mmCIF file of C-alpha atoms in Angstrom:
data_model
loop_
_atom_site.group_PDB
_atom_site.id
_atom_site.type_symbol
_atom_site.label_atom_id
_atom_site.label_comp_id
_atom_site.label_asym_id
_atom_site.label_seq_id
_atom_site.Cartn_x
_atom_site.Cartn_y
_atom_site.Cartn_z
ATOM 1 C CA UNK A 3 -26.883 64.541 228.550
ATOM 2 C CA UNK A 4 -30.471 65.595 230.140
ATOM 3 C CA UNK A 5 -30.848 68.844 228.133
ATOM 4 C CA UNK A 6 -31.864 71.575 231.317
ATOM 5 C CA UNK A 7 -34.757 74.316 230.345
ATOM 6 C CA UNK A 8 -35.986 77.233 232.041
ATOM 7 C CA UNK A 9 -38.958 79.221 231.353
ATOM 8 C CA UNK A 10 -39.540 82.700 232.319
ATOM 9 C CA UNK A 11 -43.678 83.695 231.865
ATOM 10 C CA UNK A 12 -43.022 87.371 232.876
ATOM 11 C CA UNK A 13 -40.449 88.059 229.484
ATOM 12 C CA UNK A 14 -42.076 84.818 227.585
ATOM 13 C CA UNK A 15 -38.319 83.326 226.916
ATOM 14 C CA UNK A 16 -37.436 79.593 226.975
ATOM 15 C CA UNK A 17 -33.628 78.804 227.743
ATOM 16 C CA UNK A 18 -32.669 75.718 226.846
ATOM 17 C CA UNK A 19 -29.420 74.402 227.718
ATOM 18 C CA UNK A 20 -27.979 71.871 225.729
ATOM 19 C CA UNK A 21 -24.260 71.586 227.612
ATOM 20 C CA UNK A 22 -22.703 72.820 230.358
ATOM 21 C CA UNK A 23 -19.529 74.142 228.320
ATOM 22 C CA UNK A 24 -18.778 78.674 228.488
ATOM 23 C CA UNK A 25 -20.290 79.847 225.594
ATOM 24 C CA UNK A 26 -17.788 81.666 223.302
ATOM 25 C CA UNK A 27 -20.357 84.040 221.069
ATOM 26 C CA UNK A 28 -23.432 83.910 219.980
ATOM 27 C CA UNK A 29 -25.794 84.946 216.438
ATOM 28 C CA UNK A 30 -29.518 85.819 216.894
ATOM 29 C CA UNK A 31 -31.418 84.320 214.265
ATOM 30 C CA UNK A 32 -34.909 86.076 214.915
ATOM 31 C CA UNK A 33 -36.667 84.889 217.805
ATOM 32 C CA UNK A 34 -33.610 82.607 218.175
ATOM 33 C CA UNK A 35 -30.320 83.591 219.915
ATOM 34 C CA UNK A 36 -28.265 80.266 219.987
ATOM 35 C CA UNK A 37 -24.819 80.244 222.122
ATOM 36 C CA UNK A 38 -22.077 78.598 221.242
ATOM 37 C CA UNK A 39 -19.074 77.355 222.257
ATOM 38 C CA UNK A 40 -15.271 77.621 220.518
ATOM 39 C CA UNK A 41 -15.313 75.026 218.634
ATOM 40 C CA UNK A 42 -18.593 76.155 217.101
ATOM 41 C CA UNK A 43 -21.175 73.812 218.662
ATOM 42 C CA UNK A 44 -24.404 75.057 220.438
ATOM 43 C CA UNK A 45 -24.223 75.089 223.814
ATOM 44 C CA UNK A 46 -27.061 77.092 224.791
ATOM 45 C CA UNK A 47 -30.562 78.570 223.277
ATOM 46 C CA UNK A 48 -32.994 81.428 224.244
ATOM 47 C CA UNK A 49 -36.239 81.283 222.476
ATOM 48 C CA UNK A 50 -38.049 84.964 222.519
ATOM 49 C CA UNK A 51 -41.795 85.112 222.532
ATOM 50 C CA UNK A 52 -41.491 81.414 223.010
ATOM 51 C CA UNK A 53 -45.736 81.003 223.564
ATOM 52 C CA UNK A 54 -46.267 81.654 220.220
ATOM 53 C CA UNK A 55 -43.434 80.334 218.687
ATOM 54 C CA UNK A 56 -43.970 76.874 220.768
ATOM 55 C CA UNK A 57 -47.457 77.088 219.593
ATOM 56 C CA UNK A 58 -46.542 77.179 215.816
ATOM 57 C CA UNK A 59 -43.799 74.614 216.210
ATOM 58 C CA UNK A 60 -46.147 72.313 218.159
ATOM 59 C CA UNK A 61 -48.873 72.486 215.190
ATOM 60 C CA UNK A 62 -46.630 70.734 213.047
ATOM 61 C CA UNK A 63 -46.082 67.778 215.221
ATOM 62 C CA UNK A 64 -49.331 64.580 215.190
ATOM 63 C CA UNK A 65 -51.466 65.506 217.593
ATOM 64 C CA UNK A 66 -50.451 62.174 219.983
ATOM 65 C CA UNK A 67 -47.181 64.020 220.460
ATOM 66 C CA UNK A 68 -48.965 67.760 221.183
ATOM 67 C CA UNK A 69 -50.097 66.130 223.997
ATOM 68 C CA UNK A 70 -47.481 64.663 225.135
ATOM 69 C CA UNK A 71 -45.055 67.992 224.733
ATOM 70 C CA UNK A 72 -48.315 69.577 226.608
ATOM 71 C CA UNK A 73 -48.266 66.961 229.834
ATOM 72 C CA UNK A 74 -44.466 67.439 229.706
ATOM 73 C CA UNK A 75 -44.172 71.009 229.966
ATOM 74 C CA UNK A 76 -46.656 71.033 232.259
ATOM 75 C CA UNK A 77 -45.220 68.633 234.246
ATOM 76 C CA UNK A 78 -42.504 70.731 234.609
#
């Protein structure tokens, strides 16, 4: 499945949809609030303040694939 993402600049939150199943409940974890289904599995994820936490993440990848997360996103 082609995971689907949105991006919302004004509140800075990335939702990332990883199925298309109803989500059942879901447990914030921080800047994380991951969806699930009811069978347990994660069907959906909302990053908050996802600039900066994008920006941390993406420092621990090699820089070849920074840019290439950069030219994707912007892509988008």
């Amino acid at each position: 499945m082609d995971y689907k993402y949105r991006y919302d600049p004004e509140s800075d939150v990335l939702a990332v949809y990883l199925s298309k199943k109803p989500f059942d409940y879901a447990t914030e974890m921080g800047d994380l609030i991951v969806h699930f289904d009811k069978g347990d599995t994660p069907v959906y994820v909302e990053i908050l303040n996802a600039s900066g936490f994008l920006s941390g993440a993406a420092k621990t990848l090699p820089k070849s694939k920074q840019r290439e997360l950069v030219h994707h996103l912007s892509a988008s």
